[in-house]
Coordinates of C-alpha atoms and ligand atoms in Angstrom, one line a residue:
Chain Q
M1 CA -78.2 -190.0 0.9
K2 CA -80.4 -191.8 -1.6
K3 CA -83.2 -191.0 -3.9
T4 CA -86.2 -190.0 -2.0
L5 CA -89.9 -190.4 -2.6
A6 CA -90.1 -186.6 -2.6
V7 CA -88.0 -186.5 -5.7
T8 CA -90.2 -189.0 -7.5
L9 CA -93.3 -187.0 -6.6
V10 CA -91.7 -183.7 -7.8
L11 CA -90.9 -185.4 -11.1
A12 CA -94.3 -186.9 -11.5
G13 CA -95.8 -183.5 -10.9
T14 CA -93.7 -181.8 -13.5
L15 CA -94.5 -184.4 -16.1
G16 CA -98.2 -184.3 -15.4
A17 CA -100.4 -186.7 -17.3
V18 CA -97.6 -188.1 -19.3
A19 CA -96.1 -189.7 -16.2
T20 CA -99.4 -190.9 -14.7
A21 CA -100.6 -192.6 -17.8
Q22 CA -98.5 -195.7 -17.2
A23 CA -101.7 -197.9 -17.5
V24 CA -102.3 -196.9 -21.1
D25 CA -101.2 -198.6 -24.2
V26 CA -97.7 -197.3 -24.7
R27 CA -98.1 -197.1 -28.5
A28 CA -101.2 -194.9 -28.2
R29 CA -99.3 -192.7 -25.8
F30 CA -96.4 -192.4 -28.3
I31 CA -98.5 -191.6 -31.4
A32 CA -100.6 -189.2 -29.3
A33 CA -97.3 -187.5 -28.2
N34 CA -96.5 -186.9 -31.9
C35 CA -99.4 -184.4 -32.0
S36 CA -98.2 -182.3 -29.1
Y37 CA -95.7 -180.1 -31.1
C38 CA -98.8 -178.5 -32.4
H39 CA -101.6 -179.3 -29.9
G40 CA -99.4 -178.7 -26.8
P41 CA -97.8 -181.0 -24.2
D42 CA -100.4 -183.6 -23.2
G43 CA -102.7 -182.1 -25.8
K44 CA -103.0 -178.8 -23.8
S45 CA -102.5 -176.0 -26.3
R46 CA -100.9 -172.7 -25.5
G47 CA -102.4 -170.9 -28.6
A48 CA -104.9 -170.9 -31.5
I49 CA -104.6 -174.6 -32.3
P50 CA -107.3 -176.4 -30.3
S51 CA -106.5 -178.5 -27.2
L52 CA -107.1 -182.3 -27.5
A53 CA -106.9 -183.1 -23.8
G54 CA -110.3 -184.2 -22.4
L55 CA -112.1 -184.3 -25.7
E56 CA -114.9 -186.8 -25.8
P57 CA -113.7 -189.9 -27.7
G58 CA -116.7 -190.1 -30.1
Y59 CA -116.3 -186.4 -31.0
F60 CA -112.5 -186.9 -31.5
V61 CA -112.9 -189.9 -33.8
A62 CA -115.7 -188.2 -35.8
Q63 CA -113.4 -185.1 -36.3
M64 CA -110.5 -187.3 -37.5
K65 CA -112.8 -189.1 -40.0
A66 CA -114.3 -185.8 -41.2
F67 CA -110.8 -184.4 -41.8
K68 CA -109.9 -187.5 -43.7
D69 CA -113.0 -187.5 -46.0
G70 CA -112.8 -183.7 -46.3
S71 CA -116.3 -183.0 -44.8
R72 CA -114.6 -180.9 -42.2
P73 CA -112.4 -178.2 -43.9
A74 CA -108.8 -178.0 -42.5
T75 CA -105.5 -176.3 -43.1
V76 CA -103.2 -179.2 -42.0
M77 CA -105.4 -181.9 -40.4
K78 CA -106.3 -183.7 -43.6
K79 CA -102.7 -184.6 -44.2
H80 CA -102.2 -185.7 -40.6
A81 CA -105.5 -187.7 -40.5
N82 CA -104.5 -189.5 -43.8
G83 CA -101.4 -190.8 -42.0
Y84 CA -103.3 -192.9 -39.3
S85 CA -105.7 -195.8 -39.3
E86 CA -109.2 -195.7 -37.7
A87 CA -107.9 -198.0 -34.9
E88 CA -105.2 -195.4 -34.2
Y89 CA -107.8 -192.6 -34.1
E90 CA -109.6 -194.6 -31.4
A91 CA -106.5 -195.4 -29.5
M92 CA -105.5 -191.7 -29.5
A93 CA -109.1 -190.6 -28.7
N94 CA -109.0 -192.8 -25.6
Y95 CA -105.6 -191.5 -24.6
F96 CA -106.5 -187.8 -24.9
A97 CA -109.9 -188.4 -23.1
S98 CA -108.0 -189.8 -20.1
I99 CA -106.0 -186.6 -19.7
K100 CA -107.5 -184.3 -17.1
Chain T
M1 CA -70.5 -190.4 -1.3
T2 CA -73.6 -190.1 -3.5
I3 CA -75.5 -187.0 -4.4
N4 CA -79.1 -187.1 -5.3
R5 CA -80.8 -184.9 -7.7
R6 CA -82.4 -182.7 -5.1
D7 CA -79.2 -182.0 -3.4
F8 CA -77.7 -181.2 -6.7
L9 CA -80.4 -178.7 -7.4
K10 CA -79.8 -177.0 -4.0
V11 CA -76.3 -176.2 -4.9
S12 CA -76.8 -175.6 -8.6
A13 CA -77.2 -171.8 -8.5
G14 CA -74.5 -169.7 -10.0
A15 CA -70.8 -170.7 -9.7
A16 CA -71.7 -173.5 -7.4
S17 CA -73.3 -175.5 -10.3
L18 CA -69.9 -176.0 -11.9
A19 CA -68.4 -177.2 -8.7
A20 CA -71.3 -179.6 -8.2
V21 CA -71.2 -180.9 -11.7
G22 CA -67.4 -181.4 -11.3
T23 CA -68.1 -183.6 -8.3
L24 CA -70.7 -185.6 -10.1
G25 CA -68.7 -186.2 -13.2
G26 CA -65.3 -186.5 -11.7
C27 CA -65.9 -189.9 -10.3
A28 CA -67.3 -192.6 -12.5
S29 CA -68.7 -194.6 -9.6
V30 CA -70.9 -191.7 -8.4
Q31 CA -74.6 -192.6 -8.8
T32 CA -76.8 -189.5 -9.2
G33 CA -80.6 -189.7 -9.1
S34 CA -82.3 -192.7 -10.7
A35 CA -80.6 -196.1 -10.5
G36 CA -81.5 -197.4 -14.0
P37 CA -79.5 -197.4 -17.2
K38 CA -77.2 -194.4 -17.7
V39 CA -78.3 -192.3 -20.7
V40 CA -76.0 -189.4 -21.7
V41 CA -77.6 -186.8 -24.0
V42 CA -75.4 -184.3 -25.8
G43 CA -77.1 -181.1 -26.9
A44 CA -80.2 -179.4 -25.4
G45 CA -81.8 -178.4 -28.7
F46 CA -85.1 -179.7 -30.1
G47 CA -83.9 -183.3 -30.3
G48 CA -82.0 -183.7 -27.1
C49 CA -84.4 -181.9 -24.7
T50 CA -87.5 -183.7 -26.2
F51 CA -85.8 -187.0 -25.9
A52 CA -84.7 -186.4 -22.3
K53 CA -88.1 -185.2 -21.2
Y54 CA -90.0 -188.1 -22.8
L55 CA -87.5 -190.8 -21.6
K56 CA -87.9 -189.5 -18.0
A57 CA -91.7 -189.7 -18.5
W58 CA -91.8 -193.1 -20.1
Y59 CA -89.0 -194.8 -18.2
P60 CA -88.5 -192.8 -15.0
A61 CA -85.8 -195.2 -13.8
A62 CA -83.4 -194.1 -16.6
N63 CA -80.6 -192.0 -15.3
V64 CA -80.4 -189.1 -17.7
T65 CA -77.5 -186.7 -18.0
L66 CA -77.9 -183.7 -20.4
I67 CA -74.8 -181.9 -21.5
E68 CA -75.1 -178.4 -23.1
P69 CA -72.7 -175.4 -23.0
N70 CA -75.3 -172.6 -23.6
D71 CA -77.1 -171.2 -20.5
H72 CA -80.4 -170.7 -22.4
F73 CA -82.1 -171.9 -25.6
T74 CA -82.3 -169.7 -28.7
S75 CA -84.9 -170.8 -31.2
C76 CA -84.0 -170.9 -34.9
P77 CA -87.7 -171.2 -35.7
F78 CA -88.9 -167.5 -35.6
S79 CA -85.3 -166.2 -35.8
N80 CA -86.1 -164.9 -39.3
T81 CA -88.7 -162.6 -37.7
V82 CA -86.0 -160.9 -35.8
L83 CA -84.5 -159.9 -39.2
A84 CA -87.9 -158.3 -40.1
G85 CA -88.0 -156.4 -36.8
I86 CA -91.1 -158.3 -35.8
N87 CA -89.4 -159.8 -32.8
K88 CA -86.3 -159.0 -30.7
M89 CA -83.7 -161.6 -29.7
E90 CA -85.1 -161.8 -26.2
D91 CA -88.5 -163.0 -27.7
I92 CA -86.9 -166.1 -29.2
E93 CA -84.6 -166.8 -26.1
L94 CA -86.1 -169.3 -23.7
P95 CA -85.0 -170.8 -20.4
Y96 CA -83.4 -174.1 -19.6
T97 CA -84.7 -173.8 -16.1
Y98 CA -87.4 -176.4 -16.4
I99 CA -85.7 -179.0 -18.6
S100 CA -82.5 -178.8 -16.5
K101 CA -84.5 -179.7 -13.4
L102 CA -86.3 -182.6 -15.1
V103 CA -83.1 -184.6 -15.9
D104 CA -81.0 -186.3 -13.3
T105 CA -77.9 -184.4 -14.1
W106 CA -77.5 -181.2 -16.1
V107 CA -74.0 -180.4 -17.2
P108 CA -73.2 -176.9 -18.5
D109 CA -70.2 -178.0 -20.6
T110 CA -69.1 -179.0 -24.1
V111 CA -68.3 -182.6 -25.1
V112 CA -64.8 -182.8 -26.5
A113 CA -64.2 -186.6 -26.7
I114 CA -66.2 -189.8 -27.0
D115 CA -64.9 -193.3 -26.6
T116 CA -67.5 -195.6 -28.2
A117 CA -65.5 -198.7 -27.1
K118 CA -65.3 -197.8 -23.4
Q119 CA -68.7 -196.0 -23.7
T120 CA -67.6 -192.7 -22.1
V121 CA -68.0 -189.0 -22.9
T122 CA -65.5 -186.4 -21.8
T123 CA -66.2 -182.6 -21.5
A124 CA -64.0 -179.6 -22.0
G125 CA -64.1 -179.2 -18.2
G126 CA -62.2 -182.6 -18.0
K127 CA -65.1 -184.7 -16.6
T128 CA -65.8 -188.2 -17.9
F129 CA -69.3 -189.7 -18.0
P130 CA -69.9 -193.4 -18.6
Y131 CA -73.0 -194.3 -20.6
D132 CA -75.1 -197.3 -21.4
R133 CA -76.7 -195.3 -24.2
L134 CA -75.5 -192.1 -25.8
V135 CA -77.8 -189.8 -27.6
L136 CA -76.2 -187.2 -29.9
S137 CA -78.4 -184.2 -30.9
G138 CA -75.8 -181.6 -31.6
G139 CA -77.4 -180.1 -34.7
I140 CA -75.1 -179.1 -37.5
E141 CA -71.5 -178.2 -38.2
L142 CA -70.9 -175.3 -40.6
L143 CA -68.0 -175.8 -43.0
F144 CA -66.5 -172.4 -43.5
D145 CA -63.4 -173.7 -45.2
R146 CA -65.5 -174.8 -48.2
V147 CA -66.0 -171.1 -49.0
Q148 CA -62.8 -169.4 -49.9
G149 CA -62.0 -166.4 -47.7
Y150 CA -64.6 -167.3 -45.0
D151 CA -62.0 -167.2 -42.2
A152 CA -62.4 -166.2 -38.6
E153 CA -61.7 -162.5 -39.5
T154 CA -64.3 -162.5 -42.3
Q155 CA -66.8 -164.2 -39.9
K156 CA -66.8 -161.1 -37.8
T157 CA -68.4 -159.2 -40.7
I158 CA -70.3 -161.8 -42.7
K159 CA -72.9 -163.7 -40.7
H160 CA -74.6 -167.0 -41.5
A161 CA -77.4 -166.7 -38.8
W162 CA -78.1 -170.4 -39.4
K163 CA -77.6 -171.1 -35.7
A164 CA -79.6 -168.4 -34.0
S165 CA -77.7 -166.2 -31.4
R166 CA -77.1 -162.6 -30.6
D167 CA -73.8 -162.7 -32.4
Q168 CA -75.3 -164.1 -35.6
T169 CA -79.0 -163.3 -35.9
G170 CA -78.7 -160.2 -33.7
V171 CA -75.7 -158.8 -35.6
L172 CA -77.3 -159.5 -39.0
R173 CA -80.4 -157.5 -37.9
Q174 CA -78.1 -154.6 -36.8
Q175 CA -76.3 -154.7 -40.2
L176 CA -79.7 -154.5 -42.0
E177 CA -80.7 -151.6 -39.8
A178 CA -77.5 -149.8 -40.6
M179 CA -77.8 -150.3 -44.4
P180 CA -78.8 -147.2 -46.4
D181 CA -82.0 -147.2 -48.4
G182 CA -81.2 -148.4 -51.9
G183 CA -78.6 -150.9 -50.6
T184 CA -78.3 -154.6 -51.6
F185 CA -78.7 -157.6 -49.3
V186 CA -77.0 -160.7 -50.7
M187 CA -78.0 -164.0 -49.1
S188 CA -77.3 -167.6 -49.9
V189 CA -79.0 -171.0 -49.8
P190 CA -76.8 -174.1 -49.2
M191 CA -77.1 -177.3 -51.3
S192 CA -79.6 -179.8 -50.0
P193 CA -79.7 -181.6 -47.6
Y194 CA -79.5 -178.6 -45.2
R195 CA -81.1 -177.5 -42.0
C196 CA -84.6 -176.1 -42.6
P197 CA -85.3 -176.3 -46.3
P198 CA -87.9 -173.5 -46.4
G199 CA -85.8 -171.3 -44.0
P200 CA -83.8 -169.3 -46.6
Y201 CA -86.9 -168.4 -48.7
E202 CA -88.7 -167.4 -45.5
R203 CA -85.7 -165.2 -44.7
A204 CA -86.1 -163.4 -48.0
C205 CA -89.7 -162.7 -47.2
M206 CA -88.7 -161.3 -43.7
V207 CA -86.0 -159.1 -45.0
A208 CA -88.2 -157.9 -47.8
T209 CA -90.9 -157.0 -45.2
Y210 CA -88.4 -154.8 -43.4
F211 CA -87.2 -153.2 -46.6
K212 CA -90.7 -152.6 -47.9
E213 CA -91.5 -150.6 -44.8
A214 CA -88.2 -148.9 -44.0
K215 CA -85.9 -149.0 -47.1
P216 CA -88.2 -149.5 -50.2
K217 CA -85.4 -148.8 -52.8
S218 CA -83.3 -151.7 -51.5
K219 CA -82.8 -155.1 -53.2
I220 CA -82.4 -158.7 -52.1
I221 CA -80.2 -161.1 -54.2
I222 CA -80.7 -164.8 -53.4
L223 CA -77.8 -167.0 -54.4
D224 CA -79.2 -170.5 -54.4
G225 CA -76.8 -173.4 -54.7
N226 CA -79.8 -175.6 -55.7
P227 CA -81.3 -175.7 -59.2
D228 CA -84.6 -174.4 -57.9
I229 CA -86.5 -173.3 -54.8
A230 CA -86.1 -176.3 -52.5
S231 CA -89.3 -176.2 -50.5
K232 CA -92.9 -174.9 -50.8
K233 CA -92.0 -173.3 -54.2
P234 CA -95.5 -172.3 -55.4
L235 CA -96.3 -170.7 -52.0
F236 CA -93.0 -168.7 -51.9
L237 CA -93.3 -167.6 -55.5
A238 CA -96.9 -166.5 -54.9
A239 CA -95.9 -164.6 -51.7
W240 CA -93.0 -162.9 -53.4
K241 CA -95.3 -161.8 -56.3
K242 CA -98.1 -160.7 -54.1
H243 CA -96.0 -158.7 -51.6
F244 CA -92.7 -157.9 -53.1
G245 CA -93.3 -157.4 -56.8
Y246 CA -91.5 -160.6 -57.9
G247 CA -91.6 -161.0 -61.6
T248 CA -92.0 -157.3 -62.4
D249 CA -89.2 -154.7 -63.2
N250 CA -89.7 -153.5 -59.7
S251 CA -89.1 -156.8 -57.9
M252 CA -87.4 -156.4 -54.5
I253 CA -86.2 -160.0 -54.8
D254 CA -83.7 -161.2 -57.5
Y255 CA -83.6 -165.0 -57.2
R256 CA -80.6 -166.8 -58.8
P257 CA -80.6 -170.7 -58.8
N258 CA -77.5 -172.7 -59.4
N259 CA -75.4 -169.9 -57.8
M260 CA -73.4 -171.6 -55.1
P261 CA -71.2 -169.1 -53.3
R262 CA -67.5 -170.2 -53.8
S263 CA -65.8 -167.2 -52.1
V264 CA -66.5 -164.3 -49.8
D265 CA -64.5 -161.0 -49.3
A266 CA -65.5 -158.9 -46.4
K267 CA -63.3 -155.9 -47.5
K268 CA -64.7 -155.7 -51.0
M269 CA -68.1 -156.9 -49.7
M270 CA -68.3 -159.4 -52.5
V271 CA -69.6 -163.0 -52.9
G272 CA -68.0 -165.0 -55.8
T273 CA -70.0 -167.7 -57.6
E274 CA -69.0 -169.7 -60.6
F275 CA -70.5 -167.0 -62.8
D276 CA -70.0 -163.7 -61.1
D277 CA -68.8 -161.5 -58.3
V278 CA -71.9 -160.2 -56.5
K279 CA -71.5 -157.0 -54.4
G280 CA -73.6 -156.4 -51.4
D281 CA -74.0 -153.9 -48.6
V282 CA -75.0 -156.6 -46.2
I283 CA -73.9 -160.2 -47.0
N284 CA -75.4 -163.3 -45.4
V285 CA -73.7 -166.5 -46.6
V286 CA -74.7 -169.9 -45.1
P287 CA -71.8 -172.3 -45.8
P288 CA -72.2 -176.0 -46.6
M289 CA -73.0 -178.1 -43.5
R290 CA -72.7 -181.6 -42.2
A291 CA -73.7 -183.5 -39.0
A292 CA -72.6 -181.8 -35.7
A293 CA -68.9 -181.9 -34.9
V294 CA -69.8 -184.1 -31.9
T295 CA -70.9 -186.9 -34.2
G296 CA -67.4 -186.7 -35.7
L297 CA -66.0 -187.4 -32.2
A298 CA -68.0 -190.6 -32.1
G299 CA -67.0 -191.6 -35.7
V300 CA -70.6 -191.9 -36.7
R301 CA -70.6 -189.7 -39.8
D302 CA -70.8 -192.6 -42.1
G303 CA -73.4 -191.5 -44.7
N304 CA -73.5 -189.2 -47.7
N305 CA -69.7 -189.0 -48.3
G306 CA -69.0 -188.8 -44.6
N307 CA -71.3 -185.8 -43.9
W308 CA -74.3 -187.2 -42.1
C309 CA -75.1 -190.2 -39.8
T310 CA -77.1 -193.2 -41.0
I311 CA -79.5 -194.6 -38.5
D312 CA -81.7 -197.6 -37.9
Y313 CA -85.2 -196.1 -38.3
L314 CA -86.7 -198.1 -35.5
T315 CA -84.4 -196.9 -32.7
F316 CA -82.3 -194.1 -34.2
E317 CA -79.2 -196.1 -33.3
S318 CA -76.2 -195.4 -35.5
K319 CA -75.5 -198.0 -38.1
V320 CA -71.8 -197.9 -37.2
A321 CA -71.6 -197.5 -33.4
K322 CA -73.6 -199.6 -30.9
N323 CA -75.6 -197.8 -28.2
V324 CA -75.1 -194.5 -29.9
H325 CA -78.3 -192.8 -31.1
I326 CA -78.4 -189.8 -33.5
L327 CA -81.3 -187.3 -33.4
G328 CA -82.3 -184.1 -35.2
D329 CA -80.4 -182.5 -38.0
S330 CA -77.4 -184.8 -37.8
A331 CA -79.3 -187.9 -38.9
L332 CA -79.4 -188.9 -42.5
T333 CA -83.0 -189.7 -43.1
N334 CA -85.7 -188.9 -45.6
F335 CA -87.3 -186.4 -43.2
P336 CA -86.6 -182.6 -43.6
K337 CA -84.1 -181.2 -41.1
S338 CA -86.6 -179.4 -38.9
G339 CA -87.4 -178.6 -35.3
S340 CA -90.7 -180.5 -35.6
V341 CA -88.8 -183.6 -36.8
A342 CA -86.1 -183.3 -34.1
N343 CA -88.9 -183.1 -31.5
N344 CA -90.8 -186.1 -33.0
T345 CA -87.8 -188.3 -33.5
G346 CA -86.7 -187.4 -29.9
K347 CA -90.0 -189.0 -28.8
M348 CA -89.5 -191.9 -31.1
C349 CA -86.1 -192.7 -29.7
A350 CA -87.4 -192.3 -26.1
Y351 CA -90.2 -194.7 -26.9
A352 CA -87.8 -197.2 -28.5
L353 CA -85.4 -197.1 -25.5
S354 CA -88.2 -197.2 -22.9
E355 CA -89.3 -200.4 -24.5
I356 CA -85.8 -201.8 -24.7
F357 CA -85.1 -200.9 -21.1
A358 CA -88.4 -202.6 -20.1
G359 CA -87.2 -205.8 -21.8
H360 CA -89.5 -205.5 -24.8
Q361 CA -88.9 -205.2 -28.6
P362 CA -89.1 -201.6 -29.9
D363 CA -92.3 -200.9 -31.9
P364 CA -91.8 -202.5 -35.3
A365 CA -94.0 -200.0 -37.1
P366 CA -93.6 -196.5 -35.7
V367 CA -94.9 -193.2 -37.1
V368 CA -93.3 -189.7 -37.1
T369 CA -94.5 -186.5 -38.6
N370 CA -93.2 -183.2 -39.8
T371 CA -94.9 -179.8 -40.2
C372 CA -92.9 -176.7 -41.1
Y373 CA -94.7 -173.4 -41.1
S374 CA -93.2 -170.4 -42.9
G375 CA -94.2 -166.8 -42.3
T376 CA -94.3 -164.2 -45.1
G377 CA -93.7 -161.3 -42.7
Q378 CA -97.0 -159.9 -44.0
G379 CA -99.3 -161.4 -41.3
T380 CA -99.7 -164.6 -43.2
A381 CA -98.2 -168.1 -43.2
F382 CA -98.4 -171.5 -44.9
H383 CA -97.2 -175.0 -44.2
V384 CA -95.8 -178.3 -45.5
A385 CA -96.9 -181.4 -43.6
T386 CA -96.0 -185.0 -43.9
V387 CA -96.7 -188.2 -41.9
F388 CA -94.0 -190.9 -42.2
R389 CA -94.9 -194.5 -41.5
W390 CA -92.8 -197.7 -41.4
N391 CA -92.6 -199.4 -44.8
E392 CA -91.5 -203.0 -44.5
E393 CA -90.3 -203.3 -48.2
K394 CA -88.3 -200.1 -48.1
K395 CA -87.2 -200.6 -44.4
S396 CA -87.8 -197.0 -44.0
L397 CA -90.4 -194.5 -42.8
V398 CA -92.3 -193.1 -45.8
P399 CA -95.4 -191.0 -46.4
P400 CA -98.6 -193.0 -46.9
K401 CA -101.0 -191.9 -49.7
D402 CA -102.1 -188.3 -49.4
A403 CA -100.4 -187.8 -46.0
N404 CA -98.1 -185.2 -47.5
G405 CA -98.7 -181.7 -48.9
I406 CA -98.6 -178.0 -48.7
S407 CA -101.2 -175.2 -47.9
A408 CA -103.6 -174.2 -50.7
E409 CA -102.5 -170.6 -50.1
E410 CA -101.0 -168.2 -47.5
S411 CA -103.5 -167.1 -44.8
E412 CA -103.9 -165.1 -41.6
L413 CA -105.4 -168.2 -40.0
E414 CA -102.2 -170.2 -40.6
M415 CA -100.2 -167.3 -39.0
A416 CA -102.2 -167.8 -35.9
Y417 CA -101.6 -171.6 -36.1
M418 CA -97.9 -171.0 -36.7
E419 CA -97.7 -168.9 -33.5
A420 CA -99.5 -171.7 -31.7
W421 CA -97.1 -174.3 -33.1
A422 CA -94.1 -172.2 -31.8
M423 CA -95.5 -171.9 -28.3
N424 CA -96.5 -175.6 -28.2
V425 CA -93.2 -177.0 -29.6
W426 CA -91.2 -174.8 -27.3
S427 CA -93.3 -175.8 -24.3
D428 CA -93.1 -179.5 -25.3
T429 CA -89.4 -179.4 -25.9
L430 CA -88.3 -177.3 -22.9
D431 CA -91.0 -178.5 -20.5
L432 CA -92.2 -174.9 -20.0
P433 CA -95.1 -174.5 -17.6
A434 CA -98.7 -173.9 -18.9
D435 CA -98.6 -170.3 -17.8
Y436 CA -95.2 -169.4 -19.3
K437 CA -95.4 -165.9 -20.9
F438 CA -94.3 -166.0 -24.5
T439 CA -93.6 -162.7 -26.2
A440 CA -92.8 -163.8 -29.8
K441 CA -95.2 -162.8 -32.6
G442 CA -95.4 -164.2 -36.1
Ligands
FAD1 C1 -83.5 -169.6 -39.9 C2 -84.0 -170.9 -39.4 C3 -85.4 -171.1 -39.3 C4 -85.9 -172.3 -38.9 N1 -87.3 -172.4 -38.8 C5 -87.9 -173.6 -38.5 C6 -89.3 -173.7 -38.3 O1 -90.0 -172.8 -38.6 N2 -89.8 -174.9 -38.0 C7 -89.0 -176.0 -37.8 O2 -89.5 -177.1 -37.4 N3 -87.6 -175.9 -37.8 C8 -87.0 -174.8 -38.2 N4 -85.7 -174.7 -38.3 C9 -84.8 -175.9 -38.1 C10 -84.5 -176.2 -36.6 O3 -83.9 -175.1 -36.0 C11 -83.6 -177.4 -36.6 O4 -84.0 -178.4 -37.4 C12 -83.5 -177.9 -35.1 O5 -82.9 -176.9 -34.3 C13 -82.7 -179.2 -35.1 O6 -82.6 -179.7 -33.8 P1 -81.3 -180.5 -33.2 O7 -81.7 -181.0 -31.9 O8 -80.8 -181.4 -34.2 O9 -80.2 -179.3 -33.1 P2 -80.2 -177.9 -32.3 O10 -81.6 -177.5 -31.9 O11 -79.4 -177.0 -33.0 O12 -79.5 -178.3 -30.9 C14 -78.2 -178.7 -30.9 C15 -77.6 -178.4 -29.5 O13 -76.4 -179.1 -29.3 C16 -75.5 -178.3 -28.6 N5 -74.2 -178.9 -28.8 C17 -73.5 -179.0 -30.0 N6 -72.3 -179.5 -29.9 C18 -72.2 -179.9 -28.6 C19 -71.1 -180.5 -27.8 N7 -70.0 -180.8 -28.4 N8 -71.3 -180.6 -26.5 C20 -72.5 -180.2 -25.9 N9 -73.5 -179.6 -26.6 C21 -73.4 -179.5 -27.9 C22 -75.7 -176.9 -29.1 O14 -75.2 -176.0 -28.2 C23 -77.2 -176.9 -29.3 O15 -77.9 -176.4 -28.1 C24 -85.1 -173.4 -38.6 C25 -83.7 -173.3 -38.7 C26 -83.2 -172.0 -39.1 C27 -81.7 -171.9 -39.2

């Protein structure tokens, strides 16, 4: 008996977008994963915090900038937005946009 | 003979799982599941589960064994709401069904020995597992012997409820329910650093919520070992004033800083501090704590007078044992000891190891974050949030400018976000499916 393709497929299925995103920049994937304890696994939220999966990258980056400069009011997001660079906003925007 | 993961799952129902695990662990040459580096994870809490899940996602060839004696997860976050009567124990109990299927080998057992020279781990069931990398996320060890009289007999009456379970949190709730109106609840706050800095002050809010509604003549005495409220002080003081009369003659809460419990007596129902003997109808003493006992087995409690484990911030590898990584509360870092941090650092370690296994250098400038929400019990909540980034001068992860702070005020909106945080961090950690039905409220 050895490891079968079926097992691999089952695993990939369970992990969803995380497993299929091999092509993406691994650092973007990691910093984006840091958001998921609030925004849900793969940016798919189970509650009142908005989902990030599938957001249009231009919209995503504009929101991050608006949190940072205070033009969009926020409870927590100003602190989180202040912790990342604009290049990182874009890398995360592209990562979340790629999740279906 | 080899057993693959799917065959293992077929036989893993009920008693058969022990037998199967026995077969897998009994023979060091047995290869289960993926053929890559052997990674043994101890503890299926916030750190261990998140690490295992993300390592399998980011380096599927890793062969991951997860060892955990409990048959389900009980969340410390939201456990204070059980004391308020907002939730029942079953609302904060979640299944290991999904995470246990995701790893190559799930071992329902306790680690009792670690040989860092031979790179093996041995369980109470007598099985030995070799590792290329060992990840310890065992949480905390409570030091009962540092509080005079806190022996096994006393522990039947006096609960800490700092590791959530039916025997701790569940029994403490029953004691509060049995207490007559006009009674006194005495609770303690351990000296920093401890698991969940805002947790004790949130606990006071939750018990006060219950008293306000069911036993309004009752009082809460908080014996704090620290010189002051250790987390979100302005927000807790405001909540205590607004909801529980703090600062008036009628305050439900009597807060006493610099009052470290030195002794407990379950017969006299008394807590001794340096100053006083404090009598309570229900007593809840959290003893001093250090890194999980399992880190002691590996000899990696090298920091802070031998209490916590120092780590390399880029990999979470122990500073004293090669190929041993420490996650969650056991690690000595400048992050708060929270579920959010255990979850985030689990990902960081998975990311670093996935890079190392792929033959790359780990990211030289990683980022992790913390957010801790606290509920007031009154339908509102507030947070503290911090981003930690690599700082080359300090060789540490530190908050950049303005990436650290607390809520302006408590709000109902943040209660909705706190509930969302819980569902999302539980889902992320335990790999719960998108349609999982949660029942916990904030
Ligand atoms: C009352 C309270 C409220 C809290 N509220 C929050 C909150 O709102 N937000 C937040 O972010 N954090 C909160 N926390 C903190 C959070 O619970 C911890 O920081 C988190 O659980 C740490 O994760 P961990 O992986 O280090 O340990 P744990 O989650 O405790 O997991 C450790 C696991 O290791 C297992 N284990 C231990 N020894 C062995 C062994 N020898 N062999 C095998 N397995 C072993 C244990 O059974 C356990 O399952 C709260 C804590 C408390 C007490």
